[in-house]
Amino acid sequence: QMWEEAIALGKELAEQYENEMFDYEQLSELLRKQAQFYENIVKVIRPKPDYFAVGYYGQGFPTFIRNKVFIYRGKEYERREDFEARLLTQFPNAEKMKTTSPPGDDIKTSSGQYIQCFTVKPKLDLPSKFHRPVSEQIVSFYRVNEVQRFEYSRPVRKGEKNPDNEFANMWIERTIYVTAYKLPGILRWFEVKSVFMVEISPLENAIETMQLTNDKINNMVQQHLNDPNLPINPLSMLLNGIVDPAVMGGFANYEKAFFTEKYMHEHPEDHDKIEKLKDLIAWQIPFLAEGIRLHGEKVTEALRPFHERMEACFRQLKDKVEKQYGVRAVLSSLEERRGSRPRSMVRSFTMPSSSRPLSVASVSSLSSDSTPSRPGSDGFVLEPLLPKKMHSRSQDKLDKDDLDKDKKEKKKEKRNSKHQEIFDKEFKSTDISLQQAEAVILSETISPLRPQRPKSQVLSAMSGERRFSVSPAVPSSQLSPPPVTPRTKLAFSIHTNLELNGMSSSESPDVPPPLPLKGSTADYGNLMESQDLISPTTSPPSHQRVSP
């Protein structure tokens, strides 16, 4: 499930497939896999393994692990007890140490085997490419992967013990372990190369705790915004543990310990840190408000009384914090983190007086003060579009259909014009004299979706005899073209007063003129029922050859 590493390797392969091997089939398959990996990163919840520090002390161990400390990466959902049991099976004679402090020389030089094991926390080392806030689902991978620094914190008390407030003298002794290589690597464990220790004051510890609490609320709210199907119970426990005075220790203990005149007088150098702690307390209110709003949307009727009590406690807490530490607005980054995809909306506008659609306005995000970026009644500019610039999907589909219709009609017209030329050639070969050819009539005919042949070319089949019917000439004063509808093509046929398709109106031969050459087997196939209708220009079989 280390899809980030798979994507990095895939990019190297893609460079080879695209620019070296030109294997586009493999490239397309690889890009599909990468797309699935990116989707998995955002949608799939991966388990976070624990890391354990293991020290092997005593002369009874092999030299390559003797008196050395290693950091192990545990398996998925593996607890420390299970890991220790698995470790001790390899060294059945070893004794488990019960303290986490470094052992003395007496243990290191003894002939026995002593194993020290405790859980360490990996320290996030975020890559430099994440220069702006990103989704927690993306960052969560780097919290437990590609890590080289690990820390273990141990509480230490200094000074007199305060029974009323234990946070006042609670110091943290933090040990930092740096491994030889980043984990995970080719192995699931690496040797610790350097160790150093730092001390955290009680006030610094309070600041860290408040920062972690705010981040935890923010991350859980973001998870519920990205996936509404998450269970509500973890969110309920987190919010209730902060806002309910019955279970809340929280920053009330910090107020007693650090926000007093006595502490300020004894530690004047901590003034900036106290102001930072107050600021973190004030910022917690907007995060809690967002979490309680989400909780109210998802809560069931059985938990409605619980939610109402939590809302009442939050109102009291909010009034107190805003009165003492000021009001903080909702972070804009919280709104940006609600979804990784841009929230753009597309609107299509149509004026009442016209049926032509206007421009399609795409609005991404408005500025923080909610002022529209363009003039207009509600922030949009409506401009009429040319037909070729329509961005509506349905309009594009209509234009495409019209283009296909035009292509089909052009093909039909080309075939009809070819047949017309063959007709004219055959009719002129019969030496029919033309008497008058002055007046020319233009007749408009609208071709439907599948244009039919003009009536002058219709072959009517009679019983026993096939005649070629010619439509009579019509005076120009009586011609009335049918109404024209949009998106249809006009076909023009030329008629003369005394001649139509090469035949004089005074002559009506008893024998129908010969048929034209067949362009394909499908042309006039319904007329070839007898061999008498075969054109003189086509050669009949030798045993049925007749004179024209």
Coordinates of C-alpha atoms in Angstrom, one line a residue:
Q1 CA 0.0 0.0 0.0
M2 CA 2.9 2.4 -0.4
W3 CA 1.4 3.9 -3.5
E4 CA 3.5 7.1 -3.2
E5 CA 6.6 4.9 -3.9
A6 CA 4.9 3.1 -6.7
I7 CA 4.0 6.5 -8.4
A8 CA 7.6 7.6 -8.2
L9 CA 8.8 4.4 -9.9
G10 CA 5.9 4.7 -12.4
K11 CA 7.1 8.1 -13.5
E12 CA 10.5 6.7 -14.3
L13 CA 9.0 3.9 -16.4
A14 CA 6.7 6.4 -18.1
E15 CA 9.7 8.4 -19.2
Q16 CA 11.2 5.3 -20.8
Y17 CA 8.0 4.1 -22.4
E18 CA 7.2 7.6 -23.9
N19 CA 10.6 8.9 -25.0
E20 CA 12.9 5.9 -25.3
M21 CA 10.9 2.8 -26.2
F22 CA 7.8 4.5 -27.7
D23 CA 5.7 1.7 -26.3
Y24 CA 2.4 3.6 -26.0
E25 CA 0.4 0.5 -25.1
Q26 CA 2.5 -0.1 -22.0
L27 CA 2.5 3.7 -21.2
S28 CA -1.3 3.8 -21.3
E29 CA -1.6 0.8 -19.0
L30 CA 1.0 2.4 -16.6
L31 CA -0.9 5.7 -16.5
R32 CA -4.1 3.9 -15.7
K33 CA -2.4 2.3 -12.7
Q34 CA -1.0 5.6 -11.6
A35 CA -4.5 7.1 -11.7
Q36 CA -5.7 4.3 -9.5
F37 CA -2.9 4.9 -7.1
Y38 CA -3.7 8.6 -6.7
E39 CA -7.3 7.7 -6.0
N40 CA -6.3 5.1 -3.4
I41 CA -4.2 7.7 -1.6
V42 CA -7.2 10.0 -1.1
K43 CA -9.9 7.4 -0.5
V44 CA -8.4 4.3 1.2
I45 CA -7.5 4.5 4.9
R46 CA -4.2 2.8 5.6
P47 CA -3.2 1.4 9.0
K48 CA -0.4 3.2 10.8
P49 CA 2.2 0.7 12.1
D50 CA 4.0 1.4 15.4
Y51 CA 7.8 1.7 15.8
F52 CA 9.7 0.1 18.6
A53 CA 13.2 0.8 20.0
V54 CA 15.0 -2.4 20.9
G55 CA 18.3 -2.5 22.9
Y56 CA 20.4 -5.6 23.1
Y57 CA 22.7 -5.3 26.2
G58 CA 25.1 -7.9 27.5
Q59 CA 28.0 -9.9 26.3
G60 CA 25.8 -12.9 25.5
F61 CA 24.5 -11.4 22.2
P62 CA 26.3 -11.6 18.9
T63 CA 28.8 -8.8 18.1
F64 CA 26.7 -7.2 15.4
I65 CA 23.9 -6.4 17.9
R66 CA 25.7 -6.3 21.2
N67 CA 25.1 -3.2 23.2
K68 CA 23.3 -1.5 20.3
V69 CA 19.9 0.0 19.8
F70 CA 17.7 -0.6 16.8
I71 CA 14.4 0.9 15.6
Y72 CA 11.9 -1.7 14.4
R73 CA 8.8 -1.2 12.2
G74 CA 6.0 -3.3 13.6
K75 CA 3.4 -5.1 11.5
E76 CA -0.1 -3.7 10.8
Y77 CA -2.1 -3.5 14.1
E78 CA 0.7 -5.2 16.0
R79 CA 0.8 -4.2 19.7
R80 CA 4.0 -3.9 21.7
E81 CA 3.2 -7.1 23.7
D82 CA 2.9 -9.1 20.5
F83 CA 6.1 -7.6 19.2
E84 CA 8.0 -8.4 22.4
A85 CA 6.7 -12.0 22.3
R86 CA 7.9 -12.4 18.7
L87 CA 11.2 -10.9 19.6
L88 CA 11.8 -13.1 22.7
T89 CA 11.2 -16.3 20.7
Q90 CA 14.5 -15.5 18.9
F91 CA 16.4 -15.2 22.2
P92 CA 14.7 -17.5 24.7
N93 CA 17.4 -17.0 27.3
A94 CA 17.2 -13.2 27.2
E95 CA 15.7 -11.2 30.1
K96 CA 13.3 -8.4 29.5
M97 CA 14.2 -5.1 31.1
K98 CA 11.4 -3.2 32.9
T99 CA 12.8 0.3 32.7
T100 CA 13.2 2.6 29.7
S101 CA 16.2 4.5 31.0
P102 CA 19.6 3.6 29.5
P103 CA 21.3 0.7 31.4
G104 CA 24.5 1.0 33.4
D105 CA 27.9 -0.5 32.6
D106 CA 27.2 -3.5 34.9
I107 CA 24.5 -4.7 32.6
K108 CA 26.5 -4.0 29.4
T109 CA 29.5 -5.9 30.6
S110 CA 27.6 -8.8 32.1
S111 CA 27.6 -12.2 30.5
G112 CA 23.8 -12.4 30.2
Q113 CA 21.3 -11.1 27.7
Y114 CA 19.1 -8.2 28.4
I115 CA 16.5 -6.8 26.0
Q116 CA 14.9 -3.4 26.4
C117 CA 11.8 -2.6 24.3
F118 CA 9.5 0.5 24.2
T119 CA 7.4 2.3 21.7
V120 CA 8.8 5.4 20.0
K121 CA 7.0 8.1 18.0
P122 CA 8.2 8.8 14.4
K123 CA 8.9 12.5 13.8
L124 CA 7.2 13.9 10.7
D125 CA 9.6 15.0 8.0
L126 CA 7.4 16.5 5.3
P127 CA 8.8 16.8 1.8
S128 CA 9.6 20.3 0.6
K129 CA 7.0 20.0 -2.3
F130 CA 4.2 20.5 0.3
H131 CA 4.7 24.2 0.7
R132 CA 1.0 24.9 1.4
P133 CA -1.6 23.1 3.6
V134 CA -2.7 19.8 2.1
S135 CA -5.2 17.1 3.0
E136 CA -4.5 15.1 6.1
Q137 CA -5.1 11.9 4.0
I138 CA -2.0 12.9 2.0
V139 CA 0.2 13.9 4.9
S140 CA -0.7 10.9 7.0
F141 CA 1.5 8.7 4.8
Y142 CA 4.6 10.7 5.7
R143 CA 3.9 10.5 9.5
V144 CA 4.9 6.8 9.5
N145 CA 6.9 6.5 6.3
E146 CA 10.2 8.0 5.1
V147 CA 11.0 8.7 8.7
Q148 CA 14.5 8.8 10.2
R149 CA 14.0 10.6 13.5
F150 CA 12.1 9.0 16.4
E151 CA 11.4 10.4 19.9
Y152 CA 10.5 9.0 23.2
S153 CA 9.1 11.3 26.0
R154 CA 9.4 10.5 29.6
P155 CA 7.8 12.7 32.3
V156 CA 10.1 14.0 35.1
R157 CA 9.0 16.0 38.1
K158 CA 11.2 18.8 39.4
G159 CA 10.7 20.8 42.5
E160 CA 7.9 20.5 45.1
K161 CA 4.9 18.4 44.1
N162 CA 1.7 20.5 43.8
P163 CA -1.3 18.3 44.8
D164 CA -3.8 20.9 43.3
N165 CA -2.1 21.1 39.8
E166 CA 0.4 18.5 38.6
F167 CA 1.1 20.4 35.4
A168 CA 3.0 23.2 37.1
N169 CA 6.2 21.1 37.7
M170 CA 5.8 18.4 35.0
W171 CA 8.9 18.4 32.8
I172 CA 9.4 16.2 29.8
E173 CA 12.7 14.4 29.1
R174 CA 12.7 13.7 25.4
T175 CA 15.2 11.4 23.7
I176 CA 15.7 11.7 20.0
Y177 CA 16.9 8.6 18.0
V178 CA 18.3 9.0 14.5
T179 CA 18.6 5.8 12.4
A180 CA 21.2 5.1 9.7
Y181 CA 18.6 5.0 6.9
K182 CA 14.9 6.0 6.5
L183 CA 12.3 3.5 7.5
P184 CA 10.9 1.5 5.9
G185 CA 13.8 0.5 3.7
I186 CA 15.2 -2.7 2.4
L187 CA 14.8 -3.9 6.0
R188 CA 12.1 -3.4 8.6
W189 CA 14.8 -2.3 11.2
F190 CA 17.9 -0.1 11.2
E191 CA 20.6 0.7 13.7
V192 CA 20.4 3.9 15.7
K193 CA 23.5 6.1 14.8
S194 CA 22.9 9.0 17.1
V195 CA 21.0 9.8 20.3
F196 CA 20.5 13.1 22.1
M197 CA 18.2 14.4 24.8
V198 CA 16.3 17.6 25.3
E199 CA 14.2 18.8 28.2
I200 CA 10.7 20.3 27.7
S201 CA 9.5 22.8 30.3
P202 CA 5.9 22.5 31.6
L203 CA 4.8 25.6 29.7
E204 CA 6.3 24.2 26.4
N205 CA 4.6 20.9 27.1
A206 CA 1.3 22.7 27.5
I207 CA 1.8 24.5 24.2
E208 CA 2.6 21.2 22.4
T209 CA -0.5 19.5 24.0
M210 CA -2.8 22.3 22.9
Q211 CA -1.4 22.3 19.4
L212 CA -1.9 18.6 19.1
T213 CA -5.4 18.8 20.4
N214 CA -6.3 21.5 17.8
D215 CA -4.7 19.5 15.0
K216 CA -6.6 16.4 16.1
I217 CA -10.0 18.2 16.0
N218 CA -9.2 19.8 12.7
N219 CA -8.1 16.5 11.1
M220 CA -11.2 14.6 12.3
V221 CA -13.5 17.4 11.0
Q222 CA -11.7 17.2 7.7
Q223 CA -12.1 13.4 7.5
H224 CA -15.9 13.7 8.1
L225 CA -16.2 16.4 5.5
N226 CA -14.4 14.2 2.9
D227 CA -16.2 11.0 3.8
P228 CA -19.7 11.5 5.3
N229 CA -20.1 7.8 5.9
L230 CA -17.5 7.7 8.7
P231 CA -18.9 6.6 12.1
I232 CA -19.8 9.5 14.5
N233 CA -18.6 7.8 17.7
P234 CA -14.9 9.0 17.7
L235 CA -16.0 12.5 16.9
S236 CA -18.5 12.4 19.8
M237 CA -15.9 11.2 22.3
L238 CA -13.3 13.8 21.2
L239 CA -15.7 16.8 21.4
N240 CA -17.3 15.7 24.6
G241 CA -13.9 15.2 26.3
I242 CA -13.0 18.8 25.5
V243 CA -16.2 20.8 26.1
D244 CA -17.8 18.9 29.1
P245 CA -16.5 20.3 32.4
A246 CA -17.1 16.9 34.1
V247 CA -14.4 15.2 32.1
M248 CA -12.4 18.2 30.9
G249 CA -9.0 18.8 32.5
G250 CA -7.8 20.7 29.5
F251 CA -6.7 24.2 29.6
A252 CA -8.4 24.9 32.9
N253 CA -5.3 23.4 34.6
Y254 CA -3.1 25.5 32.4
E255 CA -4.9 28.6 33.6
K256 CA -4.2 27.7 37.2
A257 CA -0.6 26.8 36.6
F258 CA 0.7 29.5 34.2
F259 CA -1.8 32.4 34.0
T260 CA -1.2 33.6 37.5
E261 CA 0.6 36.7 38.7
K262 CA 3.0 34.6 40.7
Y263 CA 4.2 32.6 37.7
M264 CA 4.5 35.7 35.6
H265 CA 6.6 37.3 38.3
E266 CA 8.9 34.3 38.7
H267 CA 9.3 33.6 34.9
P268 CA 9.2 36.9 33.0
E269 CA 11.0 35.3 30.1
D270 CA 7.9 33.1 29.4
H271 CA 5.7 36.1 28.5
D272 CA 5.7 35.3 24.7
K273 CA 5.0 31.6 25.4
I274 CA 2.1 32.4 27.6
E275 CA 0.6 34.7 24.9
K276 CA 1.0 31.8 22.4
L277 CA -0.8 29.4 24.7
K278 CA -3.7 31.9 25.1
D279 CA -3.9 32.2 21.3
L280 CA -4.1 28.4 20.9
I281 CA -6.9 28.3 23.4
A282 CA -8.8 31.0 21.5
W283 CA -8.3 29.2 18.2
Q284 CA -9.8 26.0 19.6
I285 CA -13.2 27.5 19.7
P286 CA -13.7 27.8 15.9
F287 CA -12.5 24.1 15.5
L288 CA -15.0 23.0 18.1
A289 CA -17.8 25.0 16.5
E290 CA -17.2 23.3 13.2
G291 CA -17.0 19.8 14.8
I292 CA -20.3 20.3 16.8
R293 CA -22.0 21.6 13.7
L294 CA -21.0 18.4 11.8
H295 CA -22.0 16.3 14.8
G296 CA -25.5 17.9 14.8
E297 CA -26.0 17.0 11.2
K298 CA -25.0 13.4 11.6
V299 CA -26.4 12.6 15.1
T300 CA -29.2 10.1 15.4
E301 CA -32.3 10.7 17.4
A302 CA -31.1 8.4 20.2
L303 CA -28.1 10.6 20.7
R304 CA -30.0 13.9 20.3
P305 CA -30.1 14.6 24.1
F306 CA -26.3 13.9 24.3
H307 CA -25.7 16.4 21.5
E308 CA -27.9 19.1 23.1
R309 CA -26.0 18.8 26.4
M310 CA -22.7 19.1 24.5
E311 CA -24.0 22.2 22.7
A312 CA -25.0 23.8 26.0
C313 CA -21.5 23.1 27.5
F314 CA -19.9 24.5 24.4
R315 CA -21.9 27.7 24.6
Q316 CA -20.6 28.3 28.1
L317 CA -17.1 27.5 27.1
K318 CA -17.3 29.8 24.1
D319 CA -18.6 32.7 26.1
K320 CA -15.8 32.3 28.7
V321 CA -12.9 31.9 26.1
E322 CA -14.1 34.8 23.9
K323 CA -14.4 37.1 26.9
Q324 CA -10.9 36.3 28.3
Y325 CA -8.8 35.6 25.1
G326 CA -10.7 37.3 22.3
V327 CA -12.7 36.1 19.3
R328 CA -11.1 34.2 16.5
A329 CA -12.7 33.8 13.0
V330 CA -13.0 30.4 11.2
L331 CA -9.8 29.6 9.5
S332 CA -10.0 30.0 5.7
S333 CA -7.7 27.0 5.4
L334 CA -10.5 24.9 7.0
E335 CA -12.8 25.9 4.2
E336 CA -10.2 25.1 1.6
R337 CA -9.5 21.7 3.1
R338 CA -13.1 20.6 3.0
G339 CA -12.5 19.0 -0.4
S340 CA -9.5 18.6 -2.6
R341 CA -11.5 19.1 -5.7
P342 CA -12.3 22.7 -6.7
R343 CA -15.8 23.8 -6.0
S344 CA -16.7 25.3 -9.4
M345 CA -20.3 25.6 -10.6
V346 CA -21.5 26.1 -14.1
R347 CA -24.7 28.1 -14.8
S348 CA -26.5 28.5 -18.1
F349 CA -28.6 31.6 -18.6
T350 CA -31.4 32.3 -21.1
M351 CA -33.0 35.7 -21.6
P352 CA -36.8 35.8 -21.5
S353 CA -37.1 37.6 -24.8
S354 CA -34.8 35.3 -26.7
S355 CA -34.5 31.6 -27.0
R356 CA -30.8 31.8 -27.8
P357 CA -28.7 30.7 -24.8
L358 CA -26.2 33.2 -23.5
S359 CA -22.7 32.5 -22.2
V360 CA -22.1 29.8 -19.7
A361 CA -20.5 31.4 -16.7
S362 CA -18.0 29.3 -14.7
V363 CA -17.5 30.6 -11.2
S364 CA -14.7 29.0 -9.1
S365 CA -14.3 30.7 -5.8
L366 CA -15.1 34.2 -4.7
S367 CA -12.8 36.3 -2.7
S368 CA -12.7 36.2 1.1
D369 CA -14.9 39.3 1.5
S370 CA -17.6 37.7 -0.8
T371 CA -17.3 40.5 -3.4
P372 CA -17.9 39.3 -7.0
S373 CA -14.9 39.5 -9.3
R374 CA -17.0 40.8 -12.2
P375 CA -19.7 43.4 -12.4
G376 CA -23.3 42.3 -12.6
S377 CA -26.3 41.7 -10.5
D378 CA -24.9 38.6 -8.8
G379 CA -21.3 38.5 -9.9
F380 CA -21.7 37.1 -13.4
V381 CA -21.3 38.7 -16.8
L382 CA -23.7 37.5 -19.5
E383 CA -22.4 37.8 -23.0
P384 CA -24.0 36.4 -26.1
L385 CA -22.0 33.6 -27.7
L386 CA -21.5 32.7 -31.3
P387 CA -22.9 29.3 -32.3
K388 CA -19.4 27.9 -32.7
K389 CA -18.4 28.9 -29.1
M390 CA -21.3 27.2 -27.4
H391 CA -20.0 25.1 -24.4
S392 CA -23.2 23.3 -23.7
R393 CA -22.9 19.6 -24.2
S394 CA -26.4 19.2 -25.6
Q395 CA -25.7 21.9 -28.2
D396 CA -22.4 20.2 -29.2
K397 CA -24.3 17.0 -29.7
L398 CA -26.9 18.7 -32.0
D399 CA -24.1 20.3 -34.0
K400 CA -22.4 17.0 -34.4
D401 CA -25.7 15.3 -35.5
D402 CA -26.2 18.1 -38.1
L403 CA -22.7 17.6 -39.4
D404 CA -23.4 13.9 -39.9
K405 CA -26.7 14.7 -41.6
D406 CA -25.0 17.1 -44.0
K407 CA -22.4 14.4 -44.9
K408 CA -25.1 11.9 -45.6
E409 CA -27.1 14.3 -47.7
K410 CA -24.1 15.3 -49.7
K411 CA -23.4 11.6 -50.4
K412 CA -27.0 11.2 -51.5
E413 CA -26.9 14.3 -53.7
K414 CA -23.7 13.1 -55.4
R415 CA -25.2 9.7 -56.2
N416 CA -28.5 11.3 -57.5
S417 CA -26.5 13.7 -59.7
K418 CA -24.6 10.8 -61.1
H419 CA -27.8 9.0 -62.0
Q420 CA -29.2 12.2 -63.5
E421 CA -26.2 12.6 -65.8
I422 CA -26.7 9.0 -67.0
F423 CA -30.4 9.7 -67.6
D424 CA -29.6 12.8 -69.6
K425 CA -26.9 11.0 -71.7
E426 CA -29.3 8.1 -72.5
F427 CA -32.1 10.5 -73.4
K428 CA -29.9 12.6 -75.7
S429 CA -28.9 9.5 -77.6
T430 CA -32.5 9.0 -78.8
D431 CA -32.2 12.1 -81.1
I432 CA -35.2 13.8 -79.7
S433 CA -35.4 17.3 -81.2
L434 CA -35.8 20.3 -78.9
Q435 CA -38.3 22.9 -80.0
Q436 CA -38.1 25.6 -77.3
A437 CA -35.8 26.1 -74.4
E438 CA -36.2 29.7 -73.3
A439 CA -38.1 29.8 -70.0
V440 CA -36.3 28.2 -67.0
I441 CA -38.1 27.4 -63.8
L442 CA -36.4 26.9 -60.5
S443 CA -38.3 24.6 -58.2
E444 CA -37.5 24.4 -54.5
T445 CA -37.8 21.0 -53.0
I446 CA -36.9 20.2 -49.4
S447 CA -35.0 17.0 -49.0
P448 CA -36.0 15.1 -45.8
L449 CA -33.6 13.2 -43.5
R450 CA -33.3 10.5 -46.2
P451 CA -33.9 12.4 -49.4
Q452 CA -36.2 10.7 -51.9
R453 CA -35.8 10.9 -55.7
P454 CA -37.7 13.6 -57.6
K455 CA -41.1 12.6 -59.0
S456 CA -39.7 13.0 -62.5
Q457 CA -37.4 10.0 -61.8
V458 CA -40.0 7.8 -60.2
L459 CA -40.4 4.5 -62.0
S460 CA -44.0 3.3 -61.6
A461 CA -44.5 -0.4 -62.1
M462 CA -47.7 -1.4 -63.9
S463 CA -49.1 -4.8 -64.5
G464 CA -47.1 -6.5 -67.3
E465 CA -45.6 -3.1 -68.5
R466 CA -43.2 -0.6 -66.9
R467 CA -43.6 3.0 -67.9
F468 CA -41.4 6.0 -67.2
S469 CA -43.8 8.7 -65.9
V470 CA -42.8 12.4 -66.4
S471 CA -44.3 15.1 -64.4
P472 CA -46.0 17.7 -66.6
A473 CA -44.7 21.2 -66.8
V474 CA -46.2 23.7 -64.5
P475 CA -46.3 27.5 -65.2
S476 CA -44.1 29.6 -63.0
S477 CA -47.1 31.5 -61.7
Q478 CA -48.6 28.4 -60.1
L479 CA -45.4 27.3 -58.4
S480 CA -45.4 27.7 -54.6
P481 CA -42.5 26.3 -52.8
P482 CA -43.3 24.5 -49.5
P483 CA -42.4 26.2 -46.3
V484 CA -38.8 26.1 -45.4
T485 CA -37.8 24.7 -42.0
P486 CA -34.4 25.4 -40.4
R487 CA -31.5 22.9 -40.7
T488 CA -32.6 21.3 -44.0
K489 CA -30.9 21.5 -47.3
L490 CA -32.5 22.8 -50.5
A491 CA -32.2 20.8 -53.7
F492 CA -33.0 22.7 -56.9
S493 CA -34.2 21.0 -60.1
I494 CA -34.3 22.8 -63.4
H495 CA -37.5 22.5 -65.6
T496 CA -38.3 24.0 -68.9
N497 CA -41.7 24.8 -70.3
L498 CA -41.4 22.3 -73.1
E499 CA -38.8 20.0 -72.0
L500 CA -38.4 17.9 -68.8
N501 CA -35.5 15.6 -68.4
G502 CA -34.7 15.6 -72.1
M503 CA -38.2 14.7 -73.5
S504 CA -40.5 16.9 -75.4
S505 CA -44.0 17.3 -74.1
S506 CA -45.5 16.7 -77.6
E507 CA -43.8 13.4 -77.9
S508 CA -44.8 10.5 -75.7
P509 CA -43.1 7.3 -77.1
D510 CA -44.9 4.1 -76.8
V511 CA -41.7 2.3 -75.7
P512 CA -40.1 3.6 -72.4
P513 CA -36.6 4.8 -72.7
P514 CA -33.8 2.5 -71.6
L515 CA -32.6 2.3 -68.1
P516 CA -29.3 3.8 -67.1
L517 CA -26.2 1.8 -66.1
K518 CA -26.4 0.1 -62.8
G519 CA -24.1 1.8 -60.3
S520 CA -24.3 -1.1 -57.9
T521 CA -26.4 -4.2 -57.3
A522 CA -28.6 -2.2 -54.9
D523 CA -29.6 0.4 -57.5
Y524 CA -33.0 -0.3 -59.2
G525 CA -32.8 -3.8 -57.9
N526 CA -36.6 -4.0 -57.6
L527 CA -37.0 -3.3 -61.4
M528 CA -34.8 -6.1 -62.7
E529 CA -37.5 -8.7 -62.8
S530 CA -37.4 -9.4 -66.5
Q531 CA -34.6 -9.3 -69.0
D532 CA -36.6 -7.0 -71.3
L533 CA -35.7 -4.0 -69.2
I534 CA -31.9 -4.4 -69.6
S535 CA -30.3 -1.2 -70.9
P536 CA -28.9 -1.4 -74.5
T537 CA -25.5 -0.3 -73.2
T538 CA -25.2 -3.2 -70.8
S539 CA -24.3 -6.4 -72.6
P540 CA -26.8 -9.2 -71.9
P541 CA -25.7 -12.8 -71.9
S542 CA -24.8 -14.2 -75.3
H543 CA -27.8 -16.5 -75.6
Q544 CA -30.2 -13.5 -74.9
R545 CA -28.5 -10.8 -76.9
V546 CA -31.1 -8.5 -78.6
S547 CA -30.7 -5.3 -80.7
P548 CA -31.4 -2.0 -79.1

